[in-house]
PDB file of N, CA, C, O and CB in Angstrom:
ATOM      1  N   MET A   1      13.135 -82.659  46.927  1.00  0.00           N
ATOM      2  CA  MET A   1      12.771 -81.740  47.991  1.00  0.00           C
ATOM      3  C   MET A   1      12.936 -80.316  47.474  1.00  0.00           C
ATOM      4  O   MET A   1      13.963 -79.969  46.892  1.00  0.00           O
ATOM      5  CB  MET A   1      13.635 -81.980  49.266  1.00  0.00           C
ATOM      6  N   GLU A   2      11.923 -79.508  47.691  1.00  0.00           N
ATOM      7  CA  GLU A   2      11.934 -78.117  47.245  1.00  0.00           C
ATOM      8  C   GLU A   2      11.728 -77.210  48.454  1.00  0.00           C
ATOM      9  O   GLU A   2      10.741 -77.346  49.177  1.00  0.00           O
ATOM     10  CB  GLU A   2      10.836 -77.863  46.165  1.00  0.00           C
ATOM     11  N   LEU A   3      12.658 -76.288  48.670  1.00  0.00           N
ATOM     12  CA  LEU A   3      12.503 -75.306  49.738  1.00  0.00           C
ATOM     13  C   LEU A   3      11.508 -74.265  49.262  1.00  0.00           C
ATOM     14  O   LEU A   3      11.765 -73.552  48.292  1.00  0.00           O
ATOM     15  CB  LEU A   3      13.875 -74.649  50.127  1.00  0.00           C
ATOM     16  N   VAL A   4      10.369 -74.174  49.941  1.00  0.00           N
ATOM     17  CA  VAL A   4       9.306 -73.252  49.568  1.00  0.00           C
ATOM     18  C   VAL A   4       9.480 -71.912  50.269  1.00  0.00           C
ATOM     19  O   VAL A   4       9.242 -70.858  49.679  1.00  0.00           O
ATOM     20  CB  VAL A   4       7.941 -73.849  49.902  1.00  0.00           C
ATOM     21  N   PHE A   5       9.901 -71.960  51.542  1.00  0.00           N
ATOM     22  CA  PHE A   5       9.988 -70.741  52.349  1.00  0.00           C
ATOM     23  C   PHE A   5      10.990 -70.946  53.471  1.00  0.00           C
ATOM     24  O   PHE A   5      11.112 -72.038  54.026  1.00  0.00           O
ATOM     25  CB  PHE A   5       8.601 -70.353  52.922  1.00  0.00           C
ATOM     26  N   SER A   6      11.702 -69.882  53.793  1.00  0.00           N
ATOM     27  CA  SER A   6      12.599 -69.883  54.945  1.00  0.00           C
ATOM     28  C   SER A   6      12.487 -68.525  55.614  1.00  0.00           C
ATOM     29  O   SER A   6      12.806 -67.498  55.014  1.00  0.00           O
ATOM     30  CB  SER A   6      14.080 -70.194  54.528  1.00  0.00           C
ATOM     31  N   GLY A   7      12.036 -68.525  56.854  1.00  0.00           N
ATOM     32  CA  GLY A   7      11.887 -67.284  57.606  1.00  0.00           C
ATOM     33  C   GLY A   7      11.077 -67.528  58.856  1.00  0.00           C
ATOM     34  O   GLY A   7      10.468 -68.585  59.018  1.00  0.00           O
ATOM     35  N   PHE A   8      11.070 -66.540  59.748  1.00  0.00           N
ATOM     36  CA  PHE A   8      10.325 -66.622  61.010  1.00  0.00           C
ATOM     37  C   PHE A   8      10.734 -67.837  61.840  1.00  0.00           C
ATOM     38  O   PHE A   8       9.946 -68.329  62.647  1.00  0.00           O
ATOM     39  CB  PHE A   8       8.827 -66.673  60.732  1.00  0.00           C
ATOM     40  N   GLY A   9      11.962 -68.324  61.647  1.00  0.00           N
ATOM     41  CA  GLY A   9      12.458 -69.455  62.420  1.00  0.00           C
ATOM     42  C   GLY A   9      12.004 -70.815  61.918  1.00  0.00           C
ATOM     43  O   GLY A   9      12.191 -71.825  62.596  1.00  0.00           O
ATOM     44  N   ILE A  10      11.406 -70.844  60.728  1.00  0.00           N
ATOM     45  CA  ILE A  10      10.938 -72.113  60.159  1.00  0.00           C
ATOM     46  C   ILE A  10      11.403 -72.244  58.714  1.00  0.00           C
ATOM     47  O   ILE A  10      11.797 -71.268  58.075  1.00  0.00           O
ATOM     48  CB  ILE A  10       9.395 -72.214  60.237  1.00  0.00           C
ATOM     49  N   GLU A  11      11.347 -73.462  58.223  1.00  0.00           N
ATOM     50  CA  GLU A  11      11.518 -73.744  56.801  1.00  0.00           C
ATOM     51  C   GLU A  11      10.315 -74.566  56.376  1.00  0.00           C
ATOM     52  O   GLU A  11       9.889 -75.472  57.091  1.00  0.00           O
ATOM     53  CB  GLU A  11      12.876 -74.498  56.503  1.00  0.00           C
ATOM     54  N   ILE A  12       9.774 -74.249  55.217  1.00  0.00           N
ATOM     55  CA  ILE A  12       8.693 -75.045  54.647  1.00  0.00           C
ATOM     56  C   ILE A  12       9.252 -75.698  53.394  1.00  0.00           C
ATOM     57  O   ILE A  12       9.791 -75.031  52.511  1.00  0.00           O
ATOM     58  CB  ILE A  12       7.413 -74.170  54.331  1.00  0.00           C
ATOM     59  N   ILE A  13       9.113 -77.007  53.338  1.00  0.00           N
ATOM     60  CA  ILE A  13       9.593 -77.743  52.172  1.00  0.00           C
ATOM     61  C   ILE A  13       8.440 -78.525  51.552  1.00  0.00           C
ATOM     62  O   ILE A  13       7.463 -78.859  52.222  1.00  0.00           O
ATOM     63  CB  ILE A  13      10.756 -78.694  52.557  1.00  0.00           C
ATOM     64  N   LYS A  14       8.576 -78.808  50.272  1.00  0.00           N
ATOM     65  CA  LYS A  14       7.602 -79.630  49.566  1.00  0.00           C
ATOM     66  C   LYS A  14       8.339 -80.850  49.044  1.00  0.00           C
ATOM     67  O   LYS A  14       9.345 -80.741  48.343  1.00  0.00           O
ATOM     68  CB  LYS A  14       6.902 -78.838  48.403  1.00  0.00           C
ATOM     69  N   ARG A  15       7.818 -82.007  49.400  1.00  0.00           N
ATOM     70  CA  ARG A  15       8.445 -83.270  49.002  1.00  0.00           C
ATOM     71  C   ARG A  15       7.345 -84.239  48.588  1.00  0.00           C
ATOM     72  O   ARG A  15       6.435 -84.526  49.365  1.00  0.00           O
ATOM     73  CB  ARG A  15       9.317 -83.869  50.164  1.00  0.00           C
ATOM     74  N   GLU A  16       7.433 -84.733  47.379  1.00  0.00           N
ATOM     75  CA  GLU A  16       6.462 -85.695  46.847  1.00  0.00           C
ATOM     76  C   GLU A  16       5.032 -85.180  46.980  1.00  0.00           C
ATOM     77  O   GLU A  16       4.119 -85.937  47.310  1.00  0.00           O
ATOM     78  CB  GLU A  16       6.599 -87.040  47.567  1.00  0.00           C
ATOM     79  N   GLY A  17       4.844 -83.882  46.720  1.00  0.00           N
ATOM     80  CA  GLY A  17       3.510 -83.292  46.747  1.00  0.00           C
ATOM     81  C   GLY A  17       2.972 -82.960  48.126  1.00  0.00           C
ATOM     82  O   GLY A  17       1.843 -82.486  48.247  1.00  0.00           O
ATOM     83  N   LYS A  18       3.754 -83.198  49.164  1.00  0.00           N
ATOM     84  CA  LYS A  18       3.328 -82.906  50.538  1.00  0.00           C
ATOM     85  C   LYS A  18       4.178 -81.786  51.108  1.00  0.00           C
ATOM     86  O   LYS A  18       5.341 -81.622  50.738  1.00  0.00           O
ATOM     87  CB  LYS A  18       3.426 -84.169  51.434  1.00  0.00           C
ATOM     88  N   PHE A  19       3.584 -81.013  52.015  1.00  0.00           N
ATOM     89  CA  PHE A  19       4.290 -79.911  52.656  1.00  0.00           C
ATOM     90  C   PHE A  19       4.741 -80.313  54.056  1.00  0.00           C
ATOM     91  O   PHE A  19       4.038 -81.023  54.775  1.00  0.00           O
ATOM     92  CB  PHE A  19       3.398 -78.661  52.717  1.00  0.00           C
ATOM     93  N   PHE A  20       5.929 -79.842  54.424  1.00  0.00           N
ATOM     94  CA  PHE A  20       6.489 -80.111  55.743  1.00  0.00           C
ATOM     95  C   PHE A  20       7.056 -78.818  56.305  1.00  0.00           C
ATOM     96  O   PHE A  20       7.594 -77.991  55.569  1.00  0.00           O
ATOM     97  CB  PHE A  20       7.583 -81.214  55.679  1.00  0.00           C
ATOM     98  N   VAL A  21       6.929 -78.654  57.614  1.00  0.00           N
ATOM     99  CA  VAL A  21       7.543 -77.515  58.290  1.00  0.00           C
ATOM    100  C   VAL A  21       8.692 -78.059  59.129  1.00  0.00           C
ATOM    101  O   VAL A  21       8.553 -79.079  59.803  1.00  0.00           O
ATOM    102  CB  VAL A  21       6.501 -76.726  59.176  1.00  0.00           C
ATOM    103  N   ARG A  22       9.829 -77.366  59.081  1.00  0.00           N
ATOM    104  CA  ARG A  22      10.993 -77.739  59.894  1.00  0.00           C
ATOM    105  C   ARG A  22      11.338 -76.568  60.791  1.00  0.00           C
ATOM    106  O   ARG A  22      11.311 -75.409  60.376  1.00  0.00           O
ATOM    107  CB  ARG A  22      12.217 -78.140  59.001  1.00  0.00           C
ATOM    108  N   TYR A  23      11.666 -76.902  62.040  1.00  0.00           N
ATOM    109  CA  TYR A  23      12.031 -75.865  63.000  1.00  0.00           C
ATOM    110  C   TYR A  23      12.911 -76.469  64.079  1.00  0.00           C
ATOM    111  O   TYR A  23      12.906 -77.680  64.299  1.00  0.00           O
ATOM    112  CB  TYR A  23      10.773 -75.212  63.621  1.00  0.00           C
ATOM    113  N   ASP A  24      13.661 -75.615  64.744  1.00  0.00           N
ATOM    114  CA  ASP A  24      14.566 -76.049  65.809  1.00  0.00           C
ATOM    115  C   ASP A  24      13.744 -76.382  67.050  1.00  0.00           C
ATOM    116  O   ASP A  24      12.777 -75.690  67.367  1.00  0.00           O
ATOM    117  CB  ASP A  24      15.631 -74.952  66.126  1.00  0.00           C
ATOM    118  N   SER A  25      14.130 -77.434  67.743  1.00  0.00           N
ATOM    119  CA  SER A  25      13.408 -77.869  68.940  1.00  0.00           C
ATOM    120  C   SER A  25      13.535 -76.888  70.099  1.00  0.00           C
ATOM    121  O   SER A  25      12.731 -76.922  71.031  1.00  0.00           O
ATOM    122  CB  SER A  25      13.908 -79.222  69.375  1.00  0.00           C
ATOM    123  N   GLY A  26      14.542 -76.012  70.047  1.00  0.00           N
ATOM    124  CA  GLY A  26      14.718 -75.024  71.112  1.00  0.00           C
ATOM    125  C   GLY A  26      15.488 -75.552  72.306  1.00  0.00           C
ATOM    126  O   GLY A  26      15.605 -74.865  73.320  1.00  0.00           O
ATOM    127  N   GLU A  27      16.009 -76.754  72.200  1.00  0.00           N
ATOM    128  CA  GLU A  27      16.783 -77.336  73.291  1.00  0.00           C
ATOM    129  C   GLU A  27      18.231 -76.857  73.211  1.00  0.00           C
ATOM    130  O   GLU A  27      18.615 -76.181  72.257  1.00  0.00           O
ATOM    131  CB  GLU A  27      16.716 -78.882  73.247  1.00  0.00           C
ATOM    132  N   THR A  28      19.018 -77.206  74.202  1.00  0.00           N
ATOM    133  CA  THR A  28      20.415 -76.795  74.243  1.00  0.00           C
ATOM    134  C   THR A  28      21.168 -77.250  72.999  1.00  0.00           C
ATOM    135  O   THR A  28      21.920 -76.480  72.403  1.00  0.00           O
ATOM    136  CB  THR A  28      21.089 -77.347  75.490  1.00  0.00           C
ATOM    137  N   VAL A  29      20.965 -78.486  72.618  1.00  0.00           N
ATOM    138  CA  VAL A  29      21.579 -79.020  71.402  1.00  0.00           C
ATOM    139  C   VAL A  29      20.563 -78.872  70.269  1.00  0.00           C
ATOM    140  O   VAL A  29      19.417 -79.305  70.390  1.00  0.00           O
ATOM    141  CB  VAL A  29      22.020 -80.528  71.586  1.00  0.00           C
ATOM    142  N   SER A  30      20.993 -78.263  69.181  1.00  0.00           N
ATOM    143  CA  SER A  30      20.097 -78.031  68.047  1.00  0.00           C
ATOM    144  C   SER A  30      19.563 -79.351  67.502  1.00  0.00           C
ATOM    145  O   SER A  30      20.329 -80.259  67.181  1.00  0.00           O
ATOM    146  CB  SER A  30      20.822 -77.254  66.937  1.00  0.00           C
ATOM    147  N   ASN A  31      18.254 -79.442  67.402  1.00  0.00           N
ATOM    148  CA  ASN A  31      17.597 -80.631  66.881  1.00  0.00           C
ATOM    149  C   ASN A  31      16.441 -80.160  66.002  1.00  0.00           C
ATOM    150  O   ASN A  31      15.467 -79.600  66.504  1.00  0.00           O
ATOM    151  CB  ASN A  31      17.098 -81.576  68.041  1.00  0.00           C
ATOM    152  N   MET A  32      16.546 -80.385  64.702  1.00  0.00           N
ATOM    153  CA  MET A  32      15.497 -79.950  63.788  1.00  0.00           C
ATOM    154  C   MET A  32      14.332 -80.934  63.817  1.00  0.00           C
ATOM    155  O   MET A  32      14.520 -82.146  63.716  1.00  0.00           O
ATOM    156  CB  MET A  32      16.048 -79.810  62.357  1.00  0.00           C
ATOM    157  N   ILE A  33      13.135 -80.391  63.956  1.00  0.00           N
ATOM    158  CA  ILE A  33      11.909 -81.180  63.962  1.00  0.00           C
ATOM    159  C   ILE A  33      11.220 -80.955  62.620  1.00  0.00           C
ATOM    160  O   ILE A  33      11.178 -79.830  62.121  1.00  0.00           O
ATOM    161  CB  ILE A  33      10.969 -80.789  65.167  1.00  0.00           C
ATOM    162  N   GLU A  34      10.686 -82.013  62.045  1.00  0.00           N
ATOM    163  CA  GLU A  34       9.973 -81.903  60.774  1.00  0.00           C
ATOM    164  C   GLU A  34       8.602 -82.534  60.924  1.00  0.00           C
ATOM    165  O   GLU A  34       8.477 -83.682  61.351  1.00  0.00           O
ATOM    166  CB  GLU A  34      10.768 -82.577  59.619  1.00  0.00           C
ATOM    167  N   LYS A  35       7.559 -81.762  60.565  1.00  0.00           N
ATOM    168  CA  LYS A  35       6.184 -82.251  60.676  1.00  0.00           C
ATOM    169  C   LYS A  35       5.436 -81.929  59.388  1.00  0.00           C
ATOM    170  O   LYS A  35       5.672 -80.897  58.761  1.00  0.00           O
ATOM    171  CB  LYS A  35       5.460 -81.623  61.905  1.00  0.00           C
ATOM    172  N   GLU A  36       4.536 -82.823  59.006  1.00  0.00           N
ATOM    173  CA  GLU A  36       3.730 -82.580  57.816  1.00  0.00           C
ATOM    174  C   GLU A  36       2.649 -81.548  58.126  1.00  0.00           C
ATOM    175  O   GLU A  36       2.049 -81.568  59.201  1.00  0.00           O
ATOM    176  CB  GLU A  36       3.098 -83.895  57.304  1.00  0.00           C
ATOM    177  N   ILE A  37       2.409 -80.644  57.172  1.00  0.00           N
ATOM    178  CA  ILE A  37       1.353 -79.641  57.300  1.00  0.00           C
ATOM    179  C   ILE A  37       0.550 -79.620  56.002  1.00  0.00           C
ATOM    180  O   ILE A  37       0.977 -80.161  54.982  1.00  0.00           O
ATOM    181  CB  ILE A  37       1.947 -78.225  57.619  1.00  0.00           C
ATOM    182  N   THR A  38      -0.609 -78.989  56.060  1.00  0.00           N
ATOM    183  CA  THR A  38      -1.437 -78.871  54.862  1.00  0.00           C
ATOM    184  C   THR A  38      -0.928 -77.728  53.989  1.00  0.00           C
ATOM    185  O   THR A  38      -0.132 -76.903  54.439  1.00  0.00           O
ATOM    186  CB  THR A  38      -2.921 -78.647  55.240  1.00  0.00           C
ATOM    187  N   GLU A  39      -1.385 -77.683  52.754  1.00  0.00           N
ATOM    188  CA  GLU A  39      -1.003 -76.582  51.861  1.00  0.00           C
ATOM    189  C   GLU A  39      -1.514 -75.252  52.411  1.00  0.00           C
ATOM    190  O   GLU A  39      -0.812 -74.243  52.333  1.00  0.00           O
ATOM    191  CB  GLU A  39      -1.555 -76.820  50.432  1.00  0.00           C
ATOM    192  N   ASP A  40      -2.729 -75.238  52.968  1.00  0.00           N
ATOM    193  CA  ASP A  40      -3.273 -74.009  53.560  1.00  0.00           C
ATOM    194  C   ASP A  40      -2.417 -73.533  54.727  1.00  0.00           C
ATOM    195  O   ASP A  40      -2.182 -72.334  54.877  1.00  0.00           O
ATOM    196  CB  ASP A  40      -4.716 -74.233  54.030  1.00  0.00           C
ATOM    197  N   GLU A  41      -1.950 -74.465  55.552  1.00  0.00           N
ATOM    198  CA  GLU A  41      -1.073 -74.099  56.669  1.00  0.00           C
ATOM    199  C   GLU A  41       0.262 -73.565  56.156  1.00  0.00           C
ATOM    200  O   GLU A  41       0.825 -72.636  56.737  1.00  0.00           O
ATOM    201  CB  GLU A  41      -0.840 -75.310  57.592  1.00  0.00           C
ATOM    202  N   ALA A  42       0.766 -74.145  55.077  1.00  0.00           N
ATOM    203  CA  ALA A  42       2.026 -73.675  54.487  1.00  0.00           C
ATOM    204  C   ALA A  42       1.884 -72.237  54.004  1.00  0.00           C
ATOM    205  O   ALA A  42       2.787 -71.422  54.195  1.00  0.00           O
ATOM    206  CB  ALA A  42       2.456 -74.589  53.319  1.00  0.00           C
ATOM    207  N   ILE A  43       0.767 -71.930  53.386  1.00  0.00           N
ATOM    208  CA  ILE A  43       0.513 -70.567  52.906  1.00  0.00           C
ATOM    209  C   ILE A  43       0.385 -69.608  54.080  1.00  0.00           C
ATOM    210  O   ILE A  43       0.957 -68.518  54.057  1.00  0.00           O
ATOM    211  CB  ILE A  43      -0.763 -70.521  52.040  1.00  0.00           C
ATOM    212  N   LYS A  44      -0.358 -70.005  55.102  1.00  0.00           N
ATOM    213  CA  LYS A  44      -0.556 -69.146  56.277  1.00  0.00           C
ATOM    214  C   LYS A  44       0.767 -68.862  56.984  1.00  0.00           C
ATOM    215  O   LYS A  44       1.025 -67.726  57.380  1.00  0.00           O
ATOM    216  CB  LYS A  44      -1.544 -69.799  57.257  1.00  0.00           C
ATOM    217  N   ALA A  45       1.597 -69.871  57.144  1.00  0.00           N
ATOM    218  CA  ALA A  45       2.854 -69.729  57.895  1.00  0.00           C
ATOM    219  C   ALA A  45       3.814 -68.738  57.247  1.00  0.00           C
ATOM    220  O   ALA A  45       4.713 -68.226  57.914  1.00  0.00           O
ATOM    221  CB  ALA A  45       3.536 -71.079  58.025  1.00  0.00           C
ATOM    222  N   GLN A  46       3.639 -68.462  55.970  1.00  0.00           N
ATOM    223  CA  GLN A  46       4.521 -67.535  55.261  1.00  0.00           C
ATOM    224  C   GLN A  46       4.104 -66.075  55.423  1.00  0.00           C
ATOM    225  O   GLN A  46       4.851 -65.175  55.041  1.00  0.00           O
ATOM    226  CB  GLN A  46       4.556 -67.888  53.796  1.00  0.00           C
ATOM    227  N   LYS A  47       2.933 -65.834  55.979  1.00  0.00           N
ATOM    228  CA  LYS A  47       2.393 -64.472  56.051  1.00  0.00           C
ATOM    229  C   LYS A  47       3.046 -63.607  57.118  1.00  0.00           C
ATOM    230  O   LYS A  47       3.352 -62.439  56.875  1.00  0.00           O
ATOM    231  CB  LYS A  47       0.924 -64.530  56.304  1.00  0.00           C
ATOM    232  N   SER A  48       3.261 -64.177  58.302  1.00  0.00           N
ATOM    233  CA  SER A  48       3.837 -63.386  59.398  1.00  0.00           C
ATOM    234  C   SER A  48       4.400 -64.328  60.456  1.00  0.00           C
ATOM    235  O   SER A  48       4.128 -65.528  60.454  1.00  0.00           O
ATOM    236  CB  SER A  48       2.771 -62.433  60.026  1.00  0.00           C
ATOM    237  N   GLU A  49       5.185 -63.758  61.351  1.00  0.00           N
ATOM    238  CA  GLU A  49       5.739 -64.554  62.446  1.00  0.00           C
ATOM    239  C   GLU A  49       4.620 -65.114  63.320  1.00  0.00           C
ATOM    240  O   GLU A  49       4.693 -66.258  63.770  1.00  0.00           O
ATOM    241  CB  GLU A  49       6.705 -63.707  63.296  1.00  0.00           C
ATOM    242  N   LYS A  50       3.584 -64.307  63.559  1.00  0.00           N
ATOM    243  CA  LYS A  50       2.439 -64.746  64.370  1.00  0.00           C
ATOM    244  C   LYS A  50       1.731 -65.928  63.700  1.00  0.00           C
ATOM    245  O   LYS A  50       1.397 -66.912  64.360  1.00  0.00           O
ATOM    246  CB  LYS A  50       1.441 -63.573  64.585  1.00  0.00           C
ATOM    247  N   ASP A  51       1.508 -65.825  62.396  1.00  0.00           N
ATOM    248  CA  ASP A  51       0.852 -66.920  61.676  1.00  0.00           C
ATOM    249  C   ASP A  51       1.703 -68.187  61.690  1.00  0.00           C
ATOM    250  O   ASP A  51       1.179 -69.290  61.849  1.00  0.00           O
ATOM    251  CB  ASP A  51       0.559 -66.504  60.232  1.00  0.00           C
ATOM    252  N   ALA A  52       3.007 -68.031  61.523  1.00  0.00           N
ATOM    253  CA  ALA A  52       3.904 -69.189  61.568  1.00  0.00           C
ATOM    254  C   ALA A  52       3.817 -69.873  62.933  1.00  0.00           C
ATOM    255  O   ALA A  52       3.774 -71.100  63.021  1.00  0.00           O
ATOM    256  CB  ALA A  52       5.365 -68.761  61.272  1.00  0.00           C
ATOM    257  N   TYR A  53       3.791 -69.067  63.993  1.00  0.00           N
ATOM    258  CA  TYR A  53       3.692 -69.606  65.352  1.00  0.00           C
ATOM    259  C   TYR A  53       2.365 -70.347  65.545  1.00  0.00           C
ATOM    260  O   TYR A  53       2.334 -71.419  66.149  1.00  0.00           O
ATOM    261  CB  TYR A  53       3.826 -68.472  66.394  1.00  0.00           C
ATOM    262  N   GLU A  54       1.277 -69.779  65.034  1.00  0.00           N
ATOM    263  CA  GLU A  54      -0.031 -70.431  65.152  1.00  0.00           C
ATOM    264  C   GLU A  54      -0.041 -71.783  64.441  1.00  0.00           C
ATOM    265  O   GLU A  54      -0.603 -72.753  64.950  1.00  0.00           O
ATOM    266  CB  GLU A  54      -1.132 -69.527  64.577  1.00  0.00           C
ATOM    267  N   VAL A  55       0.576 -71.845  63.275  1.00  0.00           N
ATOM    268  CA  VAL A  55       0.647 -73.113  62.536  1.00  0.00           C
ATOM    269  C   VAL A  55       1.426 -74.149  63.343  1.00  0.00           C
ATOM    270  O   VAL A  55       1.024 -75.311  63.412  1.00  0.00           O
ATOM    271  CB  VAL A  55       1.309 -72.905  61.146  1.00  0.00           C
ATOM    272  N   LEU A  56       2.536 -73.737  63.953  1.00  0.00           N
ATOM    273  CA  LEU A  56       3.314 -74.672  64.775  1.00  0.00           C
ATOM    274  C   LEU A  56       2.500 -75.168  65.963  1.00  0.00           C
ATOM    275  O   LEU A  56       2.530 -76.356  66.284  1.00  0.00           O
ATOM    276  CB  LEU A  56       4.607 -74.007  65.268  1.00  0.00           C
ATOM    277  N   LEU A  57       1.772 -74.264  66.619  1.00  0.00           N
ATOM    278  CA  LEU A  57       0.946 -74.672  67.761  1.00  0.00           C
ATOM    279  C   LEU A  57      -0.138 -75.653  67.335  1.00  0.00           C
ATOM    280  O   LEU A  57      -0.361 -76.664  68.002  1.00  0.00           O
ATOM    281  CB  LEU A  57       0.308 -73.446  68.426  1.00  0.00           C
ATOM    282  N   LEU A  58      -0.808 -75.362  66.233  1.00  0.00           N
ATOM    283  CA  LEU A  58      -1.848 -76.267  65.738  1.00  0.00           C
ATOM    284  C   LEU A  58      -1.264 -77.628  65.384  1.00  0.00           C
ATOM    285  O   LEU A  58      -1.873 -78.661  65.661  1.00  0.00           O
ATOM    286  CB  LEU A  58      -2.548 -75.662  64.516  1.00  0.00           C
ATOM    287  N   ARG A  59      -0.099 -77.628  64.781  1.00  0.00           N
ATOM    288  CA  ARG A  59       0.541 -78.885  64.380  1.00  0.00           C
ATOM    289  C   ARG A  59       0.968 -79.703  65.593  1.00  0.00           C
ATOM    290  O   ARG A  59       0.886 -80.931  65.571  1.00  0.00           O
ATOM    291  CB  ARG A  59       1.753 -78.605  63.488  1.00  0.00           C
ATOM    292  N   GLU A  60       1.417 -79.046  66.634  1.00  0.00           N
ATOM    293  CA  GLU A  60       1.830 -79.755  67.852  1.00  0.00           C
ATOM    294  C   GLU A  60       0.648 -80.442  68.529  1.00  0.00           C
ATOM    295  O   GLU A  60       0.818 -81.481  69.168  1.00  0.00           O
ATOM    296  CB  GLU A  60       2.497 -78.784  68.831  1.00  0.00           C
ATOM    297  N   ARG A  61      -0.529 -79.878  68.397  1.00  0.00           N
ATOM    298  CA  ARG A  61      -1.728 -80.455  69.037  1.00  0.00           C
ATOM    299  C   ARG A  61      -2.299 -81.628  68.256  1.00  0.00           C
ATOM    300  O   ARG A  61      -3.049 -82.437  68.802  1.00  0.00           O
ATOM    301  CB  ARG A  61      -2.800 -79.390  69.196  1.00  0.00           C
ATOM    302  N   ARG A  62      -1.948 -81.722  66.984  1.00  0.00           N
ATOM    303  CA  ARG A  62      -2.451 -82.790  66.127  1.00  0.00           C
ATOM    304  C   ARG A  62      -1.652 -84.062  66.376  1.00  0.00           C
ATOM    305  O   ARG A  62      -0.430 -84.004  66.515  1.00  0.00           O
ATOM    306  CB  ARG A  62      -2.379 -82.383  64.637  1.00  0.00           C
ATOM    307  N   PRO A  63      -2.331 -85.224  66.435  1.00  0.00           N
ATOM    308  CA  PRO A  63      -1.595 -86.488  66.658  1.00  0.00           C
ATOM    309  C   PRO A  63      -0.684 -86.877  65.519  1.00  0.00           C
ATOM    310  O   PRO A  63      -0.017 -87.910  65.586  1.00  0.00           O
ATOM    311  CB  PRO A  63      -2.559 -87.603  66.897  1.00  0.00           C
TER     312      PRO A  63
END
């Protein structure tokens, strides 16, 4: 596992050639959520807080 980015309330990791975003669920008890994202989404999420938020929203809508 390689930590690619940490900021804007997210962490992007690369594991076995795939990218994953990790973020807190926002509930009372801290619960980290991890979802697979594309390389393009990983690059976008590192640009700004707004871009990171957009990537999370897009990922939540995907099955």
